[in-house]
Short mmCIF file of C-alpha atoms and ligand atoms in Angstrom, two decimals:
data_model
loop_
_atom_site.label_atom_id
_atom_site.label_comp_id
_atom_site.label_asym_id
_atom_site.label_seq_id
_atom_site.Cartn_x
_atom_site.Cartn_y
_atom_site.Cartn_z
CA MET A 752 -56.84 75.31 -9.63
CA ILE A 753 -59.04 76.62 -6.87
CA PRO A 754 -57.85 79.87 -5.31
CA LEU A 755 -57.24 79.39 -1.63
CA LEU A 756 -59.19 82.09 0.10
CA LEU A 757 -57.22 82.38 3.27
CA THR A 758 -58.80 85.75 4.00
CA LEU A 759 -61.92 83.83 4.94
CA VAL A 760 -60.71 83.54 8.49
CA ALA A 761 -61.82 87.07 9.26
CA GLY A 762 -61.43 88.78 12.61
CA PRO A 763 -64.35 88.14 14.94
CA SER A 764 -65.32 91.72 15.75
CA ARG A 765 -66.18 93.33 12.43
CA PRO A 766 -69.43 92.28 10.75
CA ALA A 767 -68.69 90.93 7.28
CA PRO A 768 -69.82 93.06 4.35
CA LYS A 769 -72.83 91.65 2.57
CA PRO A 770 -72.04 89.30 -0.30
CA ARG A 771 -72.94 90.39 -3.80
CA LEU A 772 -74.20 86.94 -4.66
CA VAL A 773 -75.66 84.19 -2.48
CA VAL A 774 -75.29 80.83 -4.22
CA VAL A 775 -77.40 77.99 -2.85
CA ILE A 776 -76.55 74.63 -4.37
CA THR A 777 -78.87 71.72 -3.73
CA VAL A 778 -77.50 68.42 -4.98
CA ASP A 779 -80.45 66.12 -5.53
CA GLN A 780 -79.98 62.92 -3.48
CA LEU A 781 -76.49 63.67 -2.16
CA ARG A 782 -75.79 61.53 0.88
CA PRO A 783 -73.13 63.01 3.19
CA ASP A 784 -71.27 59.71 3.47
CA TYR A 785 -70.32 60.06 -0.22
CA LEU A 786 -68.18 63.06 0.75
CA ASP A 787 -66.35 60.91 3.33
CA ARG A 788 -66.11 57.84 1.15
CA TYR A 789 -64.60 59.63 -1.87
CA ARG A 790 -62.79 62.35 0.12
CA PRO A 791 -59.24 61.50 -1.05
CA GLN A 792 -60.36 61.74 -4.67
CA LEU A 793 -62.19 65.07 -4.28
CA LYS A 794 -59.82 67.74 -5.56
CA SER A 795 -61.89 70.69 -6.67
CA GLY A 796 -65.20 72.35 -5.75
CA LEU A 797 -66.40 69.92 -3.11
CA ALA A 798 -62.87 69.73 -1.70
CA MET A 799 -62.75 73.53 -1.40
CA LEU A 800 -66.05 73.64 0.48
CA LEU A 801 -65.03 70.82 2.81
CA LYS A 802 -61.67 72.40 3.54
CA GLN A 803 -62.63 76.05 3.88
CA GLY A 804 -66.30 76.00 4.82
CA ALA A 805 -68.41 75.53 7.91
CA VAL A 806 -69.17 71.84 7.53
CA PHE A 807 -72.11 70.35 9.45
CA THR A 808 -71.93 66.59 9.64
CA GLU A 809 -75.21 65.82 11.44
CA VAL A 810 -77.91 67.59 9.46
CA TYR A 811 -81.25 65.95 8.74
CA HIS A 812 -84.48 66.76 7.04
CA ASP A 813 -86.90 66.59 9.93
CA HIS A 814 -89.98 65.69 7.91
CA ALA A 815 -91.23 62.26 6.89
CA VAL A 816 -91.61 62.28 3.10
CA THR A 817 -87.98 62.73 2.10
CA GLU A 818 -88.76 63.53 -1.52
CA THR A 819 -87.51 66.24 -3.86
CA ALA A 820 -90.38 68.73 -3.66
CA PRO A 821 -90.87 68.74 0.15
CA GLY A 822 -87.08 68.92 0.61
CA HIS A 823 -86.54 71.84 -1.76
CA ALA A 824 -89.46 73.73 -0.21
CA THR A 825 -87.93 73.35 3.24
CA ILE A 826 -84.37 74.48 2.57
CA LEU A 827 -84.86 78.20 1.89
CA SER A 828 -88.17 78.64 3.72
CA GLY A 829 -87.01 77.38 7.12
CA ARG A 830 -90.34 75.59 7.48
CA TRP A 831 -91.51 71.98 7.38
CA PRO A 832 -93.94 70.58 4.79
CA ALA A 833 -96.71 70.84 7.42
CA HIS A 834 -96.28 74.61 7.07
CA THR A 835 -95.14 75.06 3.44
CA GLY A 836 -98.01 72.88 2.18
CA VAL A 837 -95.66 71.05 -0.22
CA ILE A 838 -96.15 67.50 1.01
CA ARG A 839 -95.98 65.52 -2.24
CA ASN A 840 -93.29 65.21 -4.89
CA PHE A 841 -94.53 65.58 -8.49
CA ALA A 842 -97.87 66.96 -7.35
CA GLY A 843 -95.96 69.50 -5.27
CA VAL A 844 -95.57 71.79 -8.30
CA GLN A 845 -97.67 70.32 -11.11
CA ASP A 846 -100.23 72.92 -12.17
CA SER A 847 -102.67 72.35 -15.02
CA THR A 848 -103.69 76.02 -14.98
CA THR A 849 -100.34 77.04 -16.43
CA SER A 850 -98.27 75.73 -19.33
CA LEU A 851 -94.64 75.49 -20.35
CA ILE A 852 -93.12 77.88 -22.86
CA GLY A 853 -91.99 76.52 -26.20
CA VAL A 854 -92.23 72.84 -25.27
CA THR A 855 -95.00 70.42 -24.42
CA GLY A 856 -95.09 69.05 -20.92
CA ILE A 857 -96.85 69.40 -17.62
CA GLY A 858 -97.26 72.97 -16.38
CA ALA A 859 -95.67 73.77 -13.03
CA SER A 860 -95.87 76.59 -10.49
CA PRO A 861 -95.51 77.22 -6.76
CA ALA A 862 -99.31 77.42 -6.37
CA ARG A 863 -99.31 74.91 -3.50
CA PHE A 864 -96.47 76.61 -1.65
CA ARG A 865 -97.60 78.64 1.35
CA GLY A 866 -95.79 81.56 2.92
CA THR A 867 -92.44 83.16 2.21
CA GLU A 868 -88.82 82.23 1.61
CA LEU A 869 -85.38 83.75 1.93
CA PHE A 870 -85.72 85.64 -1.35
CA ASP A 871 -88.90 87.37 -0.15
CA TRP A 872 -87.07 88.57 2.97
CA LEU A 873 -84.15 89.73 0.83
CA LYS A 874 -86.47 91.58 -1.54
CA ALA A 875 -88.22 93.28 1.37
CA ALA A 876 -84.87 94.61 2.56
CA GLU A 877 -83.45 95.32 -0.89
CA PRO A 878 -86.26 95.93 -3.41
CA ALA A 879 -83.83 95.78 -6.35
CA ALA A 880 -82.67 92.24 -5.45
CA ARG A 881 -83.09 89.56 -8.10
CA ALA A 882 -83.15 85.79 -8.07
CA LEU A 883 -82.25 83.16 -10.63
CA SER A 884 -83.13 79.54 -9.96
CA VAL A 885 -82.20 76.68 -12.28
CA SER A 886 -82.49 72.92 -12.15
CA GLY A 887 -82.95 69.79 -14.18
CA LYS A 888 -86.37 69.46 -12.53
CA ASP A 889 -89.32 71.83 -12.23
CA ARG A 890 -89.64 71.32 -8.45
CA GLY A 891 -85.89 71.80 -7.98
CA ALA A 892 -86.07 75.19 -9.70
CA ILE A 893 -89.40 76.47 -8.40
CA LEU A 894 -89.44 75.65 -4.70
CA PRO A 895 -86.18 77.34 -3.56
CA ILE A 896 -87.71 80.69 -4.57
CA GLY A 897 -91.24 80.27 -3.21
CA ARG A 898 -93.99 82.22 -4.92
CA ALA A 899 -91.84 85.09 -6.22
CA LYS A 900 -92.09 85.58 -9.98
CA GLU A 901 -88.36 85.61 -10.59
CA GLN A 902 -86.16 83.98 -13.22
CA VAL A 903 -86.88 80.26 -12.76
CA TYR A 904 -85.86 77.66 -15.36
CA TRP A 905 -85.75 73.90 -15.64
CA TYR A 906 -84.90 71.27 -18.23
CA VAL A 907 -87.54 69.68 -20.43
CA GLY A 908 -86.48 67.35 -23.23
CA GLY A 909 -83.31 69.14 -24.30
CA VAL A 910 -83.97 72.79 -23.45
CA PHE A 911 -84.32 75.02 -20.41
CA THR A 912 -87.76 76.53 -20.11
CA THR A 913 -90.17 78.00 -17.61
CA SER A 914 -93.95 78.18 -17.19
CA ARG A 915 -96.41 80.97 -17.86
CA TYR A 916 -96.63 81.50 -14.11
CA TYR A 917 -93.29 83.29 -14.53
CA ALA A 918 -93.20 84.69 -18.06
CA ASP A 919 -94.90 84.79 -21.46
CA SER A 920 -91.77 84.11 -23.46
CA LEU A 921 -88.17 83.01 -22.97
CA PRO A 922 -85.58 85.80 -22.82
CA LEU A 923 -82.94 86.04 -25.53
CA TRP A 924 -80.13 84.62 -23.37
CA VAL A 925 -82.15 81.45 -22.69
CA ARG A 926 -83.03 81.04 -26.38
CA VAL A 927 -79.39 81.52 -27.36
CA PHE A 928 -78.26 78.98 -24.76
CA ASN A 929 -80.89 76.47 -25.90
CA GLY A 930 -79.87 77.15 -29.50
CA GLU A 931 -76.50 75.51 -28.81
CA ARG A 932 -78.44 72.22 -28.60
CA VAL A 933 -75.79 70.63 -26.38
CA PRO A 934 -78.01 67.71 -25.24
CA PHE A 935 -79.01 66.89 -28.83
CA ARG A 936 -75.43 67.03 -30.03
CA ALA A 937 -74.47 64.59 -27.26
CA ALA A 938 -76.16 61.77 -29.17
CA GLY A 939 -73.99 58.66 -29.23
CA THR A 940 -71.46 60.01 -26.73
CA GLN A 941 -70.19 57.80 -23.93
CA TRP A 942 -69.96 58.18 -20.18
CA THR A 943 -66.60 56.67 -19.25
CA LEU A 944 -64.82 56.52 -15.90
CA PHE A 945 -63.20 59.79 -14.83
CA LEU A 946 -60.29 58.07 -13.06
CA PRO A 947 -58.44 54.85 -13.90
CA GLU A 948 -60.51 51.76 -13.15
CA ARG A 949 -58.30 50.72 -10.22
CA ASP A 950 -59.47 53.84 -8.34
CA TYR A 951 -63.01 52.45 -8.02
CA PRO A 952 -63.26 49.71 -5.38
CA GLU A 953 -66.94 48.93 -5.99
CA PRO A 954 -67.97 46.29 -8.53
CA ASP A 955 -69.22 47.57 -11.87
CA SER A 956 -71.12 44.52 -13.04
CA VAL A 957 -74.12 44.38 -10.70
CA PRO A 958 -77.05 42.84 -12.57
CA TYR A 959 -79.87 44.47 -10.61
CA GLU A 960 -78.61 47.99 -11.45
CA ASN A 961 -80.35 50.12 -14.09
CA GLN A 962 -83.24 47.65 -14.40
CA GLY A 963 -80.87 44.93 -15.50
CA ARG A 964 -79.68 46.73 -18.64
CA ASP A 965 -76.52 48.66 -19.47
CA PHE A 966 -75.08 48.36 -15.97
CA VAL A 967 -71.39 48.28 -17.01
CA PHE A 968 -69.21 51.22 -18.09
CA PRO A 969 -69.12 52.86 -20.59
CA HIS A 970 -72.73 54.06 -20.86
CA ARG A 971 -73.71 55.39 -24.24
CA LEU A 972 -76.42 57.96 -25.06
CA PRO A 973 -78.85 57.00 -27.84
CA SER A 974 -77.68 57.86 -31.34
CA ASP A 975 -80.99 59.60 -32.08
CA SER A 976 -80.62 63.25 -31.04
CA GLY A 977 -84.15 63.58 -29.61
CA GLN A 978 -83.76 60.40 -27.56
CA ALA A 979 -80.33 61.59 -26.42
CA ALA A 980 -81.78 64.92 -25.23
CA LEU A 981 -84.35 63.03 -23.14
CA ALA A 982 -81.74 60.68 -21.66
CA PHE A 983 -79.23 63.51 -21.14
CA ILE A 984 -80.80 64.53 -17.81
CA ALA A 985 -79.49 61.32 -16.24
CA THR A 986 -75.88 61.84 -17.34
CA PRO A 987 -73.13 63.63 -15.39
CA THR A 988 -72.82 66.21 -18.19
CA MET A 989 -76.31 67.47 -17.31
CA ASP A 990 -74.95 68.99 -14.09
CA SER A 991 -72.20 70.69 -16.06
CA LEU A 992 -74.81 72.10 -18.46
CA THR A 993 -76.99 73.31 -15.56
CA LEU A 994 -74.02 75.14 -14.02
CA ALA A 995 -73.11 76.68 -17.39
CA PHE A 996 -76.71 77.85 -17.76
CA ALA A 997 -76.59 79.35 -14.27
CA LEU A 998 -73.37 81.22 -15.08
CA GLU A 999 -74.81 82.53 -18.32
CA GLY A 1000 -77.91 83.68 -16.42
CA THR A 1001 -75.92 85.54 -13.76
CA ARG A 1002 -74.14 87.40 -16.56
CA ALA A 1003 -77.23 88.16 -18.63
CA LEU A 1004 -79.28 89.26 -15.60
CA ARG A 1005 -76.35 91.22 -14.14
CA LEU A 1006 -76.69 89.48 -10.80
CA GLY A 1007 -74.39 90.77 -8.10
CA VAL A 1008 -73.18 93.83 -10.02
CA ARG A 1009 -75.97 96.32 -9.31
CA GLY A 1010 -75.22 97.20 -5.70
CA THR A 1011 -77.63 94.69 -4.15
CA THR A 1012 -77.28 91.15 -2.86
CA ASP A 1013 -78.79 88.74 -5.39
CA LEU A 1014 -79.70 85.06 -5.08
CA LEU A 1015 -78.64 82.24 -7.35
CA ALA A 1016 -80.23 78.87 -6.57
CA VAL A 1017 -78.96 75.83 -8.45
CA SER A 1018 -80.40 72.38 -7.99
CA LEU A 1019 -78.29 69.69 -9.64
CA SER A 1020 -80.43 66.71 -10.57
CA THR A 1021 -78.08 64.09 -12.00
CA THR A 1022 -77.02 62.49 -8.71
CA ASP A 1023 -80.69 61.63 -8.12
CA TYR A 1024 -81.16 59.95 -11.50
CA ILE A 1025 -77.95 57.96 -11.15
CA GLY A 1026 -78.70 57.09 -7.52
CA HIS A 1027 -82.13 55.73 -8.40
CA ALA A 1028 -80.86 53.73 -11.35
CA TYR A 1029 -77.58 52.36 -9.97
CA GLY A 1030 -77.89 52.87 -6.21
CA PRO A 1031 -75.75 54.52 -3.55
CA ASP A 1032 -73.15 51.75 -3.59
CA SER A 1033 -72.48 51.76 -7.32
CA ARG A 1034 -69.43 52.64 -9.35
CA GLU A 1035 -71.70 55.02 -11.25
CA ILE A 1036 -72.54 57.16 -8.19
CA HIS A 1037 -68.85 57.21 -7.26
CA ASP A 1038 -67.92 58.54 -10.69
CA GLN A 1039 -70.80 61.05 -10.65
CA VAL A 1040 -69.63 62.57 -7.35
CA LEU A 1041 -66.05 62.90 -8.66
CA ARG A 1042 -67.32 64.65 -11.77
CA LEU A 1043 -69.63 66.88 -9.71
CA ASP A 1044 -66.58 67.93 -7.66
CA ARG A 1045 -64.78 69.04 -10.84
CA TYR A 1046 -67.82 70.78 -12.33
CA LEU A 1047 -68.37 72.71 -9.11
CA GLY A 1048 -64.69 73.68 -9.03
CA ARG A 1049 -64.87 75.24 -12.48
CA PHE A 1050 -68.16 76.93 -11.58
CA PHE A 1051 -66.75 78.48 -8.40
CA GLU A 1052 -63.60 79.60 -10.23
CA GLN A 1053 -65.68 81.49 -12.74
CA LEU A 1054 -67.81 83.07 -10.01
CA PHE A 1055 -64.65 84.17 -8.22
CA VAL A 1056 -63.20 85.70 -11.39
CA ARG A 1057 -66.40 87.68 -11.84
CA TYR A 1058 -67.15 88.71 -8.26
CA GLY A 1059 -64.04 88.04 -6.21
CA GLY A 1060 -64.15 85.20 -3.70
CA SER A 1061 -64.95 87.50 -0.80
CA ASN A 1062 -68.20 88.65 -2.41
CA VAL A 1063 -69.78 85.23 -2.81
CA LEU A 1064 -71.58 83.28 -0.10
CA ILE A 1065 -72.07 79.61 -0.94
CA VAL A 1066 -74.33 77.02 0.69
CA LEU A 1067 -74.37 73.38 -0.36
CA THR A 1068 -76.92 70.84 0.81
CA ALA A 1069 -79.29 68.15 -0.51
CA ASP A 1070 -83.02 67.59 -0.69
CA HIS A 1071 -82.76 64.01 0.65
CA GLY A 1072 -80.51 60.96 0.78
CA VAL A 1073 -81.32 57.45 -0.46
CA THR A 1074 -81.76 53.87 0.77
CA PRO A 1075 -79.76 51.10 -0.91
CA PHE A 1076 -81.27 48.61 -3.32
CA PRO A 1077 -83.12 45.95 -1.27
CA GLU A 1078 -81.08 43.41 -3.24
CA HIS A 1079 -77.90 44.99 -1.84
CA SER A 1080 -79.33 45.11 1.71
CA ARG A 1081 -80.39 41.46 1.59
CA ALA A 1082 -76.93 40.45 0.36
CA LEU A 1083 -75.58 42.12 3.51
CA GLY A 1084 -77.93 40.07 5.69
CA ARG A 1085 -80.88 42.45 6.07
CA SER A 1086 -83.24 39.73 4.94
CA GLY A 1087 -86.40 41.78 5.54
CA ALA A 1088 -85.50 44.50 3.03
CA VAL A 1089 -88.18 44.56 0.31
CA ARG A 1090 -89.98 46.86 -2.09
CA VAL A 1091 -93.48 47.57 -0.81
CA THR A 1092 -96.11 48.20 -3.49
CA PRO A 1093 -99.62 48.74 -2.12
CA ASP A 1094 -101.04 49.51 -5.60
CA THR A 1095 -103.14 46.32 -5.81
CA LEU A 1096 -104.62 46.89 -2.36
CA ILE A 1097 -105.54 50.51 -3.12
CA GLN A 1098 -106.95 49.59 -6.54
CA SER A 1099 -109.17 46.88 -5.05
CA VAL A 1100 -110.60 49.28 -2.45
CA ASN A 1101 -111.13 51.92 -5.16
CA ALA A 1102 -112.92 49.36 -7.33
CA ALA A 1103 -115.23 48.44 -4.43
CA LEU A 1104 -115.95 52.12 -3.77
CA ASP A 1105 -116.54 52.73 -7.47
CA ALA A 1106 -119.17 50.01 -7.46
CA ARG A 1107 -120.99 51.67 -4.58
CA ALA A 1108 -120.41 55.39 -5.19
CA GLY A 1109 -119.46 55.80 -8.84
CA GLY A 1110 -116.12 55.85 -10.61
CA ALA A 1111 -113.30 57.92 -9.13
CA ASP A 1112 -109.88 57.46 -7.60
CA TRP A 1113 -111.35 57.77 -4.15
CA LEU A 1114 -108.18 56.73 -2.35
CA VAL A 1115 -104.89 58.32 -3.35
CA PHE A 1116 -101.73 56.75 -1.99
CA GLU A 1117 -98.28 58.34 -2.37
CA THR A 1118 -95.03 57.81 -0.47
CA GLY A 1119 -96.69 56.53 2.67
CA MET A 1120 -99.62 58.97 2.72
CA LEU A 1121 -103.20 57.85 2.16
CA MET A 1122 -105.47 60.68 1.08
CA VAL A 1123 -109.21 60.66 0.45
CA PRO A 1124 -109.93 63.93 -1.37
CA GLY A 1125 -113.59 62.95 -1.96
CA ARG A 1126 -114.31 62.02 1.66
CA ALA A 1127 -117.34 64.32 1.96
CA ARG A 1128 -118.89 62.99 -1.27
CA LEU A 1129 -118.37 59.38 -0.14
CA ALA A 1130 -119.95 60.14 3.23
CA ALA A 1131 -122.90 61.85 1.49
CA GLN A 1132 -123.54 58.55 -0.30
CA GLY A 1133 -123.84 56.73 3.00
CA ILE A 1134 -120.36 55.22 3.01
CA ASN A 1135 -118.67 54.94 6.38
CA VAL A 1136 -115.32 56.40 5.36
CA ASP A 1137 -113.73 55.82 8.78
CA SER A 1138 -114.42 52.11 8.57
CA VAL A 1139 -113.05 51.95 5.00
CA ILE A 1140 -109.86 53.65 6.21
CA ALA A 1141 -109.60 51.38 9.24
CA ASP A 1142 -109.88 48.38 6.92
CA VAL A 1143 -107.17 49.76 4.61
CA ALA A 1144 -104.94 50.34 7.66
CA THR A 1145 -105.38 46.70 8.73
CA ARG A 1146 -104.51 45.45 5.27
CA LEU A 1147 -101.51 47.79 4.95
CA ARG A 1148 -100.15 46.50 8.28
CA ARG A 1149 -100.14 42.98 6.85
CA LEU A 1150 -97.86 43.90 3.91
CA ALA A 1151 -94.29 42.64 4.22
CA GLY A 1152 -91.96 45.58 4.91
CA VAL A 1153 -94.58 47.81 6.56
CA GLY A 1154 -93.46 48.93 10.02
CA ARG A 1155 -96.33 51.04 11.27
CA VAL A 1156 -99.56 52.65 10.10
CA ASP A 1157 -100.90 55.69 11.94
CA ARG A 1158 -103.70 58.19 11.69
CA PRO A 1159 -102.11 61.66 11.79
CA ALA A 1160 -104.44 62.61 14.65
CA ASP A 1161 -103.00 59.78 16.77
CA LEU A 1162 -99.39 61.00 16.50
CA ALA A 1163 -98.60 62.42 19.93
CA ALA A 1164 -97.16 65.92 19.98
CA ASP A 1165 -94.85 65.05 22.86
CA SER A 1166 -93.50 61.83 21.37
CA ALA A 1167 -89.76 61.32 21.61
CA ASP A 1168 -89.91 58.98 18.60
CA PRO A 1169 -88.21 60.64 15.60
CA THR A 1170 -90.57 58.86 13.19
CA VAL A 1171 -93.59 60.38 14.92
CA ARG A 1172 -91.92 63.79 15.02
CA ARG A 1173 -91.09 63.66 11.30
CA TRP A 1174 -94.68 62.75 10.40
CA ARG A 1175 -96.00 65.57 12.57
CA HIS A 1176 -93.72 67.94 10.69
CA GLN A 1177 -94.97 66.50 7.39
CA VAL A 1178 -98.73 66.66 7.39
CA PRO A 1179 -100.76 69.90 7.52
CA PRO A 1180 -104.00 69.37 9.46
CA ASP A 1181 -106.08 70.42 6.44
CA ALA A 1182 -104.30 68.29 3.83
CA GLY A 1183 -106.75 65.42 3.91
CA VAL A 1184 -104.10 62.85 4.86
CA GLU A 1185 -105.94 59.95 6.55
CA LEU A 1186 -103.12 57.48 7.18
CA VAL A 1187 -99.34 57.66 7.28
CA VAL A 1188 -97.35 54.50 6.64
CA THR A 1189 -93.76 53.93 7.73
CA LEU A 1190 -91.72 51.06 6.35
CA LYS A 1191 -89.32 48.87 8.28
CA PRO A 1192 -85.65 49.91 8.01
CA TYR A 1193 -84.09 49.24 4.58
CA SER A 1194 -87.45 48.54 2.92
CA ILE A 1195 -88.53 51.04 0.27
CA TRP A 1196 -91.66 52.00 -1.63
CA GLY A 1197 -91.89 50.28 -4.98
CA VAL A 1198 -92.53 52.65 -7.88
CA ALA A 1199 -94.62 51.18 -10.71
CA ASN A 1200 -92.73 47.90 -10.24
CA LEU A 1201 -89.47 49.54 -11.30
CA PRO A 1202 -86.54 47.80 -9.59
CA ILE A 1203 -84.79 51.03 -8.55
CA ALA A 1204 -83.28 52.43 -5.35
CA MET A 1205 -85.57 54.83 -3.49
CA HIS A 1206 -85.87 57.51 -0.85
CA GLY A 1207 -88.92 59.01 0.80
CA GLN A 1208 -88.91 57.43 4.28
CA PRO A 1209 -88.56 59.17 7.66
CA THR A 1210 -85.26 57.32 8.20
CA ASP A 1211 -81.80 58.75 8.69
CA LEU A 1212 -80.66 57.07 5.45
CA ASP A 1213 -83.09 59.23 3.50
CA ALA A 1214 -83.04 62.29 5.78
CA HIS A 1215 -79.29 62.75 6.40
CA VAL A 1216 -77.81 65.42 4.09
CA PRO A 1217 -74.62 67.47 3.84
CA LEU A 1218 -74.63 71.12 4.83
CA ILE A 1219 -71.74 73.46 4.15
CA PHE A 1220 -71.62 77.26 4.39
CA TRP A 1221 -68.69 78.95 2.69
CA GLY A 1222 -67.75 82.62 2.44
CA GLN A 1223 -66.74 85.78 4.18
CA GLY A 1224 -68.25 86.00 7.63
CA VAL A 1225 -68.69 82.24 7.97
CA ARG A 1226 -66.79 80.66 10.82
CA ARG A 1227 -65.12 77.72 9.17
CA GLY A 1228 -64.76 74.37 10.89
CA VAL A 1229 -66.41 71.00 11.28
CA TYR A 1230 -69.53 71.00 13.42
CA GLY A 1231 -71.08 67.83 14.79
CA THR A 1232 -74.07 69.67 16.24
CA ARG A 1233 -77.32 67.94 15.34
CA ALA A 1234 -79.14 70.36 13.04
CA ARG A 1235 -82.04 70.34 10.62
CA THR A 1236 -82.54 71.64 7.10
CA VAL A 1237 -85.10 74.13 8.43
CA ASP A 1238 -82.14 75.79 10.15
CA ILE A 1239 -80.56 76.79 6.82
CA ALA A 1240 -82.85 79.73 5.99
CA PRO A 1241 -82.72 81.31 9.47
CA THR A 1242 -78.92 80.99 9.39
CA LEU A 1243 -78.74 82.72 6.01
CA ALA A 1244 -81.14 85.38 7.28
CA ARG A 1245 -78.72 86.12 10.13
CA LEU A 1246 -75.69 86.16 7.82
CA LEU A 1247 -77.47 88.58 5.49
CA ASP A 1248 -79.07 90.61 8.28
CA LEU A 1249 -82.60 89.86 7.05
CA THR A 1250 -85.81 89.51 9.02
CA PRO A 1251 -87.95 86.46 8.19
CA ALA A 1252 -91.50 87.52 7.34
CA GLU A 1253 -93.15 84.84 9.47
CA PRO A 1254 -92.44 82.37 12.27
CA LEU A 1255 -89.94 79.70 11.19
CA ASP A 1256 -89.48 76.11 12.30
CA GLY A 1257 -85.69 76.35 12.32
CA ARG A 1258 -83.13 78.29 14.32
CA PRO A 1259 -79.99 80.11 13.20
CA LEU A 1260 -76.90 77.90 13.45
CA THR A 1261 -75.00 80.45 15.50
CA GLU A 1262 -71.83 78.35 15.29
CA VAL A 1263 -71.15 79.71 11.80
CA LEU A 1264 -71.88 83.35 12.58
CA PRO A 1265 -68.97 85.74 13.09
ZN1 ZN B 1159 -84.64 64.76 -5.04
#
C-alpha cells in the first residue's frame, strides 16, 4: 500500500521546508505514452506520482542526439549538449585514463562533461551535502552528478562498481551488497507475465522481436551463473536490484539524516534494454512498465518509512523515448521506414583516405554526426577536406531513409524548424562535427546490423519524455505547458532555493512552485 500524502496540498503562502532527500529517477527510454496506455494497470509507485504529483505531459529533450549520455547530462545540469560537451553516447563517459575497481571493463568518468550541475549548487549552499548516484549503466550513474567526486556506482557483469576517478576501492556496504550475488543466483530463472495473459492486448509472438529469438514469454536467464549475471541487466529484476542498492546506499551513507539536503540519483536501465530488443509496442515493454510501477512503489514506501513522506522530493523523467521497429511501422503503412546504416559508405571513404594519407579512422560517424578529428593532419597532406565532406554529404543524401544533411554552420540561429533548433542545441562549435544527418520520420539508425528498435533522432518520438515532480511544496496537477528537460534543474534549484553557478539553457517551471 502506498500512503496517501494528502498533506501535500500545502497552503500557498508558507515556503515549504527543504526536503531531507531529493530523489531523481531517470527511467532509461520511458516514453510518456506508456503511462497513458497502461494507466488502469498502474497501482503503485508510478500511480502515486501520477495522482499526487505535478505531471507535465508535453516535455521534450530539445537536443538532436536523443541518446542516453546526452540526455542524462542535460537533466540535472539544465544545459544542452552544446554546452555540457556530452554529445555522444558511449564515448560520452568512456575514459581510458581511468579503470574500474574489481572488475575488467572500460573505464568511465565525467572528463568530457563541462560545467556544473544541481549537486554542485547544492554543495555550494550546504557544504556537508552528499550525493549517491546509481544505475545499470556508467553514463546513467555518472552524468546526473557532473564532475563531483561523489558516490557513483554502476553495474558491470554482476556487481556494482565505480571507477578510479571516484575511489581507490569499494566501500564495505558495496562489497557486502555485491557479495549477495543476486544476479548470479538468478541463473535459470524465468521472466513470466506479471498479470494474467488476458490483461495484455498486444501480441506476444512477433518474429522480428529480440533478433528473432526467444520472443515469446516466459524468458529464461542462462543456466550458467556468469552468463546469467551478464544477461541480468536486461531483465525487469535489474531495476529492483538497482533500487535495493540505492536504498542500501542511502542507509550506509546516512543520506538525509545529517541536517542537510542530500541527493539520490537513480537511473533505471532495464526499460531501455527491453525497448531496444522487443520495441515500444511489445508485450515485454508492457510487462516491464507494470513491474517498474510495483518496484517504485516498494522503493517509495521504504523511503517514506525512513524519512517521512514530507521530507522527500521526487522527480521522475527519462533520458529519451524510442521509435518503433521499422517492421512495425511498415505494417502500419509507413512504407518508407527503414534502418539506415552508412557504415559501408564511411568505410569506403576511410579506405580511400588511408591510401592517400596513411591508415586511420579519418571519418567518425555516430548517431547522425560526422566528425573528422584528424582534419588538420589530412589538410597538411594536401587533402581538400571540405570537398571530401561535400562528397560524403552527397552520398549520404542518396541513402534511403535520410531526410536531410546539414553542415552545423549552415543551421540558421533564427530557424523555426524544431529539427534545426535541436541540432543547434546539440553541437558545440569546437566539437569537430562536420555534418549532421537527420532521418525521415520512423526511419532509424542501424546499429551493427542488429535488427533492434532505436532512438537518437531529433523527433518527438525519441525526444518526448515524462516529467513528474512530487513532494512538499510542489503544486500538484496536470500541466500541458510545453517544456524541456533543461527546465528540470532550474526548477529544482528554485524548489531548493539554490543558485545555479552558471547561465542555464532552461527556465524554472513556475507552475509547480508554491
Ligand atoms: Zn538511454
